[in-house]
PDB file of C-alpha atoms in Angstrom:
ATOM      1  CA  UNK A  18      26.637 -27.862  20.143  1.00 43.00           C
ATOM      2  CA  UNK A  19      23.261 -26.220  20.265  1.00 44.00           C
ATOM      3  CA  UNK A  20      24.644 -23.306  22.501  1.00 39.00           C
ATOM      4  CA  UNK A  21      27.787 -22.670  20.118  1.00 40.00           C
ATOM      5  CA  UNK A  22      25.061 -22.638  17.570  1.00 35.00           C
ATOM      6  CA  UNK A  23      23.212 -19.749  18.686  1.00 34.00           C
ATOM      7  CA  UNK A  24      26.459 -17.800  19.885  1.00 35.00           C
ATOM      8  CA  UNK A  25      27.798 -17.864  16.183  1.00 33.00           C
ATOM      9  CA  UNK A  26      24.127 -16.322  14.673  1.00 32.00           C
ATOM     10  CA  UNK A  27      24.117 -14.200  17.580  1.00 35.00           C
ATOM     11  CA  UNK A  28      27.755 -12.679  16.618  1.00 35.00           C
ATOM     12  CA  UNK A  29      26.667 -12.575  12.652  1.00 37.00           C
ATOM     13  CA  UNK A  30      23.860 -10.165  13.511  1.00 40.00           C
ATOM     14  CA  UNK A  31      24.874  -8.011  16.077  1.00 37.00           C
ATOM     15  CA  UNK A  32      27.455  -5.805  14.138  1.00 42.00           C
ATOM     16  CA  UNK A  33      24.465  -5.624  11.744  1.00 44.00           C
ATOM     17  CA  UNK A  34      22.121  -3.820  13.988  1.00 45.00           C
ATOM     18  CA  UNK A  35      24.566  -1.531  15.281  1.00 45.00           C
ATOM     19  CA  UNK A  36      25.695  -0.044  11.812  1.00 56.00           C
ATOM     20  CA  UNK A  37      26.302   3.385  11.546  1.00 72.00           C
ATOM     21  CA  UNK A  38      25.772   4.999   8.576  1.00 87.00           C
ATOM     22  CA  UNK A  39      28.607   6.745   6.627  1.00 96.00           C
ATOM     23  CA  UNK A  40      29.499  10.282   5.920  1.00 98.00           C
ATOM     24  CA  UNK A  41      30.678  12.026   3.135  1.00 98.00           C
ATOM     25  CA  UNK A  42      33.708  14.567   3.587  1.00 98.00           C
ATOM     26  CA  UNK A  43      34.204  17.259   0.717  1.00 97.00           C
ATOM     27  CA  UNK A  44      36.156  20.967   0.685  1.00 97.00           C
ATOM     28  CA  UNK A  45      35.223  22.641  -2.793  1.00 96.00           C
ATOM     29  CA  UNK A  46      38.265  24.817  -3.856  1.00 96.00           C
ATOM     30  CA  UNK A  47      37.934  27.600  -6.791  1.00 95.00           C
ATOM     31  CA  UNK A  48      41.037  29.282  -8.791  1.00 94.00           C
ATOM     32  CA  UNK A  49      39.323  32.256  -8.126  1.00 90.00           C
ATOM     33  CA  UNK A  50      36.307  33.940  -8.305  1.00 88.00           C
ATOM     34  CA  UNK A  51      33.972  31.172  -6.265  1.00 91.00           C
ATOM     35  CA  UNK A  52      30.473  29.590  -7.882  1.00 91.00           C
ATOM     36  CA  UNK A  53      27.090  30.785  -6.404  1.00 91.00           C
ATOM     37  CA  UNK A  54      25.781  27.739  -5.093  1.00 93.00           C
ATOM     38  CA  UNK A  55      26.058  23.994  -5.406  1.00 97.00           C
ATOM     39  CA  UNK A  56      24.420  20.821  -4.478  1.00 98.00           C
ATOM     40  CA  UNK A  57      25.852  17.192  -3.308  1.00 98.00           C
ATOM     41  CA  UNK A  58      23.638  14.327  -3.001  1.00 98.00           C
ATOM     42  CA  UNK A  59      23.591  10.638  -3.278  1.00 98.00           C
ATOM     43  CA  UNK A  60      22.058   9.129  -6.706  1.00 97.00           C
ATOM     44  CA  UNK A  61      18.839   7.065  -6.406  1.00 96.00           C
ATOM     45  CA  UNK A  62      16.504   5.177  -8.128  1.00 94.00           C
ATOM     46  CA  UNK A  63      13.829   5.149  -4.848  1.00 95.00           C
ATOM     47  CA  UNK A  64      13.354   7.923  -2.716  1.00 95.00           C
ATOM     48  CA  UNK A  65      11.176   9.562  -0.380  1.00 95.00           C
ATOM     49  CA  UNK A  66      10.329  12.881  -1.821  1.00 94.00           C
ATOM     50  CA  UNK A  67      11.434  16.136  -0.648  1.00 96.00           C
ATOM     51  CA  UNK A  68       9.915  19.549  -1.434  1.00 97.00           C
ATOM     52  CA  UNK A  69      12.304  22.716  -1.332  1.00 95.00           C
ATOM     53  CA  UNK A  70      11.539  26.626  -1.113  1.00 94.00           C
ATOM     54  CA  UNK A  71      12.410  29.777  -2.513  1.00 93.00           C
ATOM     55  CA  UNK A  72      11.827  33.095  -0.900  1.00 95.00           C
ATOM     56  CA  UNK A  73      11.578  36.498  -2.408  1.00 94.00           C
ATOM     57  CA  UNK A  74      11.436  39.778   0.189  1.00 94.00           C
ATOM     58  CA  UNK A  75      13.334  43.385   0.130  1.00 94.00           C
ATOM     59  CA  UNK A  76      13.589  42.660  -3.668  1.00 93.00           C
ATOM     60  CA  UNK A  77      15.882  39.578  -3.721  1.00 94.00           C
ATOM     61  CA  UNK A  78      15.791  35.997  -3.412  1.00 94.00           C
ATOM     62  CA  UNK A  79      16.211  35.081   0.320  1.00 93.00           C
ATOM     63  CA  UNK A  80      18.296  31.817  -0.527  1.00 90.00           C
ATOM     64  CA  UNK A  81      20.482  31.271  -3.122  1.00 90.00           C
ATOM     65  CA  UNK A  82      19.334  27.965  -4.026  1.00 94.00           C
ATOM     66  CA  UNK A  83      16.011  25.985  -3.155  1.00 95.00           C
ATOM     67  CA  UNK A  84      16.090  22.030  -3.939  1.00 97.00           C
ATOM     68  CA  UNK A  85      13.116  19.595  -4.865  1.00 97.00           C
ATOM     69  CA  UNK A  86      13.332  15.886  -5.213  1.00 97.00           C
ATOM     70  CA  UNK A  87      11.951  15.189  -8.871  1.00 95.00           C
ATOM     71  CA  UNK A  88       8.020  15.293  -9.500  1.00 95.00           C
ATOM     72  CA  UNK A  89       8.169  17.223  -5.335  1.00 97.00           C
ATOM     73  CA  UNK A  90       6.617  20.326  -5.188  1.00 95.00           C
ATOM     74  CA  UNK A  91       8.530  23.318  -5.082  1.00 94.00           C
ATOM     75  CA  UNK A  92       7.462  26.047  -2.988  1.00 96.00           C
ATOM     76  CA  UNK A  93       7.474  29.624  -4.660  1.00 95.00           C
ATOM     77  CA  UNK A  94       6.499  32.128  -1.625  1.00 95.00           C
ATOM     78  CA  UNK A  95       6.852  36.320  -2.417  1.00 95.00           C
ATOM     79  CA  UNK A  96       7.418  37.332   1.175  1.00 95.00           C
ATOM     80  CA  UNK A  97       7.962  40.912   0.025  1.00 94.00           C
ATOM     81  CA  UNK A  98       5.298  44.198  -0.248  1.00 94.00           C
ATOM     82  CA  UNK A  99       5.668  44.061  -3.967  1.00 93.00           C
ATOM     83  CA  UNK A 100       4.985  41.916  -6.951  1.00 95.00           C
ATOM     84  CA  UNK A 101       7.383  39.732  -8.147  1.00 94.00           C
ATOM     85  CA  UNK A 102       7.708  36.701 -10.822  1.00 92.00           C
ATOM     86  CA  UNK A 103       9.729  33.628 -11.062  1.00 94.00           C
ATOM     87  CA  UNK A 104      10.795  31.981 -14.476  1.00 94.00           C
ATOM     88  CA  UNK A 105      13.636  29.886 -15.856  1.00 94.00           C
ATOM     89  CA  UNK A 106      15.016  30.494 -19.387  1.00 93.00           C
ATOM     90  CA  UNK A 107      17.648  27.838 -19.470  1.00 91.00           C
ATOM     91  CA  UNK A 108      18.254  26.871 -23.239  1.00 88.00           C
ATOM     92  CA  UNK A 109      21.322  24.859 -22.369  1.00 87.00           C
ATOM     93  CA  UNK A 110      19.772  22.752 -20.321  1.00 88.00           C
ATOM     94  CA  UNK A 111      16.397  22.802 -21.807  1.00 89.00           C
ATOM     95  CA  UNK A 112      14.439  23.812 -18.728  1.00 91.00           C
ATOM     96  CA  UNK A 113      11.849  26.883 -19.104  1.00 91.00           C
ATOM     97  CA  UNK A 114       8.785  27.227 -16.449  1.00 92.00           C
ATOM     98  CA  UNK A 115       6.975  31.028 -16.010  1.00 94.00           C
ATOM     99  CA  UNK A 116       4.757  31.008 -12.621  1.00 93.00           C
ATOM    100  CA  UNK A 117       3.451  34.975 -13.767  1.00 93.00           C
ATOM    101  CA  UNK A 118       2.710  37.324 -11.564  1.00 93.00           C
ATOM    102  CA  UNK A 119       2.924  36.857  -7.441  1.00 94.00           C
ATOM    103  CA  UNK A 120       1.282  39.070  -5.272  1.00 96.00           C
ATOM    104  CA  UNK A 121       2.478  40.431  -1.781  1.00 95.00           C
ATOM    105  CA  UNK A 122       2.119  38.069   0.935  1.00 94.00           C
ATOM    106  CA  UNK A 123       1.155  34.747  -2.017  1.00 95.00           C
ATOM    107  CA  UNK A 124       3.149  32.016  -2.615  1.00 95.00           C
ATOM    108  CA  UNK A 125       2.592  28.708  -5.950  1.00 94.00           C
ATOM    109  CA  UNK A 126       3.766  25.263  -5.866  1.00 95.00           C
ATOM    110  CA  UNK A 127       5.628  24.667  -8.778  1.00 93.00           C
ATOM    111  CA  UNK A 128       6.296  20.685  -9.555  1.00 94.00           C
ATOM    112  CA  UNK A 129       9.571  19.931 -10.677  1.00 94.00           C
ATOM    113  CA  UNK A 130       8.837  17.641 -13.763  1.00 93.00           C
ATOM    114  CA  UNK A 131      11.818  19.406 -15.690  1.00 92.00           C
ATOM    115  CA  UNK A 132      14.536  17.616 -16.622  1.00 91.00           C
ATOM    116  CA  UNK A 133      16.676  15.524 -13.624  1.00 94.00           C
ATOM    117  CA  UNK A 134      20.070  16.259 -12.460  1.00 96.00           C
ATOM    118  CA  UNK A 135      19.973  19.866 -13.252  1.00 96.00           C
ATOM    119  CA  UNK A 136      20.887  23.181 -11.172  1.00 96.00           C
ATOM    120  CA  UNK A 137      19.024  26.028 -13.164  1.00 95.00           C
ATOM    121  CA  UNK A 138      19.102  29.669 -12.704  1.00 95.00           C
ATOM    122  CA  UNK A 139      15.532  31.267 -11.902  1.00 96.00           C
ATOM    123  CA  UNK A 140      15.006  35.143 -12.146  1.00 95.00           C
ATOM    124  CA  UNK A 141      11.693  37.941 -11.753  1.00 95.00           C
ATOM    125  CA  UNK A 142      10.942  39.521 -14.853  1.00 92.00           C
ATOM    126  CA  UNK A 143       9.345  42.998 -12.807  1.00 93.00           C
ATOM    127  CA  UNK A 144      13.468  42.996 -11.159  1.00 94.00           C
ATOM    128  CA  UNK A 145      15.785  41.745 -13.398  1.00 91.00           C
ATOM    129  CA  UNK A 146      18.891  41.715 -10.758  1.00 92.00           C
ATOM    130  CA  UNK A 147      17.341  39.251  -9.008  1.00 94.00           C
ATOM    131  CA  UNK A 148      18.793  35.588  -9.421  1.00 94.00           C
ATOM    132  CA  UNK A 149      18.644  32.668  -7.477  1.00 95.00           C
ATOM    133  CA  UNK A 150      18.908  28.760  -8.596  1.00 96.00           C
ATOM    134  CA  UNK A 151      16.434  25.480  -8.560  1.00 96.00           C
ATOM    135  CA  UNK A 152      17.736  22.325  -8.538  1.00 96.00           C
ATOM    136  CA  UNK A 153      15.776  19.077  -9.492  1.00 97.00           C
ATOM    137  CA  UNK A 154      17.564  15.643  -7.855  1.00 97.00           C
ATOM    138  CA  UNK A 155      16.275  11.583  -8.117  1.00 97.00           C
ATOM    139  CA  UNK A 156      17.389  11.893  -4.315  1.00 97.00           C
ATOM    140  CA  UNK A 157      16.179  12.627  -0.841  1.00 97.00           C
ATOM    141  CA  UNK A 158      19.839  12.789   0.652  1.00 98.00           C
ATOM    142  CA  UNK A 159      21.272  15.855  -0.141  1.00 98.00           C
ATOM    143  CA  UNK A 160      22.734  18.784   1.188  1.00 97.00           C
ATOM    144  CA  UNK A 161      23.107  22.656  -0.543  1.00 95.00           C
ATOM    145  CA  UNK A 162      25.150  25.541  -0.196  1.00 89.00           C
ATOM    146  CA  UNK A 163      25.726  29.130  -1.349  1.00 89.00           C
ATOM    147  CA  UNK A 164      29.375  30.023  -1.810  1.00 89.00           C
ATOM    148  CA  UNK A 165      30.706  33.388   0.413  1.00 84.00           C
ATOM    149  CA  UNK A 166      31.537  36.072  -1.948  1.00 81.00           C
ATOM    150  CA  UNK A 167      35.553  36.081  -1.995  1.00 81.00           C
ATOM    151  CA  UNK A 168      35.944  32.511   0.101  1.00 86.00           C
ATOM    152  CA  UNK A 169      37.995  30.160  -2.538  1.00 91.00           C
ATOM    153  CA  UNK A 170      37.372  27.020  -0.003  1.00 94.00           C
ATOM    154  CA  UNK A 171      34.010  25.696   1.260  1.00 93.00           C
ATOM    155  CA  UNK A 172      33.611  22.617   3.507  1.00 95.00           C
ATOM    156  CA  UNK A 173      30.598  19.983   3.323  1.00 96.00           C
ATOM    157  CA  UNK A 174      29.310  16.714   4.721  1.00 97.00           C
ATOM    158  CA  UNK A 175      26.367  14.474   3.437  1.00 98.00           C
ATOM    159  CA  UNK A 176      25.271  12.110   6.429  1.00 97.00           C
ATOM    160  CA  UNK A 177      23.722   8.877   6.350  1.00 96.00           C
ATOM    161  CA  UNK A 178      24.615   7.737   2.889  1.00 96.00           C
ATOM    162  CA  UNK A 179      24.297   4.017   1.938  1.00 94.00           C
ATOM    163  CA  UNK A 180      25.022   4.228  -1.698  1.00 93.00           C
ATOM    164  CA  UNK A 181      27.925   4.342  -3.864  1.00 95.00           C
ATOM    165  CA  UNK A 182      27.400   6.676  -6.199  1.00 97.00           C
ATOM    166  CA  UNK A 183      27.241  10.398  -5.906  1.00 98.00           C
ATOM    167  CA  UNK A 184      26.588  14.072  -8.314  1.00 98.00           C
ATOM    168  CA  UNK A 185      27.542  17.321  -7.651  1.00 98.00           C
ATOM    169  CA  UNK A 186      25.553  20.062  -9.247  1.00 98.00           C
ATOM    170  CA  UNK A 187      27.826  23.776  -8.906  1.00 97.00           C
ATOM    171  CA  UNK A 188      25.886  26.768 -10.914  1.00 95.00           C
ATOM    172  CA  UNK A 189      28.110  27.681 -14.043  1.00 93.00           C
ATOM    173  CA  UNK A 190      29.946  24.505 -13.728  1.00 96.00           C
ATOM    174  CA  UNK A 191      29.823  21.324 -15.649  1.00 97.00           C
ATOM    175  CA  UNK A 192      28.348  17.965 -13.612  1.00 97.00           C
ATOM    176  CA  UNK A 193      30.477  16.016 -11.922  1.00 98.00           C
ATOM    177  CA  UNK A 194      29.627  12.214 -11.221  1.00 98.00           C
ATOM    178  CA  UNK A 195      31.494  10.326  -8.889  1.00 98.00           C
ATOM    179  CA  UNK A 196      31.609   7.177  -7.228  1.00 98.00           C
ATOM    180  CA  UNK A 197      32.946   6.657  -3.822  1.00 97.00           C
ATOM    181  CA  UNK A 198      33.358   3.831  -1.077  1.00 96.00           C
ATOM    182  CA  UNK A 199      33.444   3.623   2.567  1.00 96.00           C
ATOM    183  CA  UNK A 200      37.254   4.251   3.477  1.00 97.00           C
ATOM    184  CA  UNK A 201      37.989   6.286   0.027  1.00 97.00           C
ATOM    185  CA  UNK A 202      39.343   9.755  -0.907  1.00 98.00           C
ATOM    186  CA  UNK A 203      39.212  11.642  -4.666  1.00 97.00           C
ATOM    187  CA  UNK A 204      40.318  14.532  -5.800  1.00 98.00           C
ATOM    188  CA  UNK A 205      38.273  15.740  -8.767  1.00 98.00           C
ATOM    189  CA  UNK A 206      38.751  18.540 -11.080  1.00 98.00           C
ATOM    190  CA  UNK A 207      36.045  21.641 -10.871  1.00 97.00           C
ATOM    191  CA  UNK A 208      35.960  22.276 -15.064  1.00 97.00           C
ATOM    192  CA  UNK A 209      33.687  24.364 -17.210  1.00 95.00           C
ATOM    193  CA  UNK A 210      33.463  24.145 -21.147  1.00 92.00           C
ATOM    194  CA  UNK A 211      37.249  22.817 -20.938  1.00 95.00           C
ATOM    195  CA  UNK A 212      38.872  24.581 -18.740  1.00 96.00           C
ATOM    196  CA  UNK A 213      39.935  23.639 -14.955  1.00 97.00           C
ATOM    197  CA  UNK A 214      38.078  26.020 -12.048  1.00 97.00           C
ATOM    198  CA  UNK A 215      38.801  24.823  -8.955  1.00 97.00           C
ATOM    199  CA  UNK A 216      38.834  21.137  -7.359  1.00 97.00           C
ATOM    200  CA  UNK A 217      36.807  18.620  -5.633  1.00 98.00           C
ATOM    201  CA  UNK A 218      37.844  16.535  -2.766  1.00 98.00           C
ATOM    202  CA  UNK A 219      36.016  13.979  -1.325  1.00 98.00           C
ATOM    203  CA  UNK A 220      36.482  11.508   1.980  1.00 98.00           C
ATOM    204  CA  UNK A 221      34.684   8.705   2.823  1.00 98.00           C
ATOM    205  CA  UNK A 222      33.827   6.890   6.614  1.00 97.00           C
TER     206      UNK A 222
END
C-alpha cells in the first residue's frame, strides 16, 4: 500500500514539472494599405519590468516602434550628427511628453507613466517627417512589429504565455482585447472608427 502510495503522487507531479509553456499563433491581414506597427502581449497585473528604445540616425527613427513596460524607462538615444527632439501630441489618447532638444551622440530616459494600454505616435519637432511610435504595456511578455510597406499579411508568435487574456495595440487602429485558451482559434475583425480594416487570427498550443 505504501509503495502504490508514492507511485500515484509521483504520477500527479511529474506532468507538472515537465510543462511547456504555450504559444500564441496570429497572421494580421489588412484590406489594403497595411498599419505601421503593432504590438501583442499578454495582460498582467505583476510583471517584471521591461525598458524599450528608440533610435534616431540619418534623420529618421531607426525602429518603427520602441516598447516599455509601464513606470520602465524608455530609452531615447540620437545616434545621428545632428540635433533632434522627441515629443508626443496625442489628444485622442491623452498622452503628451516633450524631451527638448538632443544633441549628437546623447541619449534621455523617458519613464512611461502615461496612460496604459496605449500605442502613441512620437515625432522631432527640428524634422517633422520623422515618425515613429511608443507603446506603454502592464506586461513583460510581448512581442512588436513594423508592417512591410505593400505586405497585406504579417505572421507573429508570443512564447511562453500562461495567461488567458491578451491586447493588441496596431497604430491607427482601434484596441482589440481578446481572450484565448490553450487549444483555441479566433478570428477577429481589424476596425477603425466603424469601419472593418483587415482581420485578426489567432491560434492557441
Amino acid at each position: 500500500m505504501r509503495f502504490t502510495f508514492i507511485a500515484l503522487i509521483m504520477l500527479s507531479v511529474t506532468p507538472m514539472g515537465n510543462a511547456v509553456a504555450d504559444v500564441i499563433k496570429g497572421e494580421l491581414s489588412f484590406t489594403k494599405k497595411p498599419a505601421k506597427a503593432a504590438v501583442f502581449y499578454e495582460l498582467k497585473s505583476v510583471f517584471n519590468p521591461v525598458d524599450g528604445e528608440i533610435n534616431q540616425a540619418n534623420k529618421a527613427f531607426t525602429e518603427k516602434v520602441g516598447v516599455a513596460s509601464h513606470n520602465a524607462q524608455l530609452v531615447l538615444k540620437n545616434n545621428d550628427d545632428l540635433e533632434h527632439n522627441v515629443f508626443a501630441n496625442d489628444m485622442t489618447q491623452n498622452v503628451q511628453f516633450d524631451v527638448g532638444l538632443m544633441a549628437p551622440g546623447s541619449h534621455k530616459n523617458l519613464k512611461a507613466q502615461w496612460k496604459e494600454n496605449t500605442l502613441v505616435r512620437i515625432g522631432c519637432k527640428i524634422h517633422p517627417k520623422m515618425r515613429s511610435y511608443v507603446a506603454n504595456i502592464p506586461s513583460d511578455n510581448f512581442v512588436s512589429f513594423e508592417f512591410k510597406n505593400k505586405e497585406k499579411v504579417s505572421l507573429f508568435e508570443l512564447k511562453e504565455v500562461t495567461g488567458n487574456a491578451y491586447v493588441l495595440l496596431i497604430a491607427g487602429m482601434d484596441t482589440i482585447n481578446v481572450t484565448i485558451e490553450k487549444g483555441e482559434s479566433k478570428e477577429i475583425d481589424i476596425m477603425r472608427k466603424g469601419k472593418k480594416k483587415g482581420q485578426l487570427k489567432l491560434s492557441r498550443s
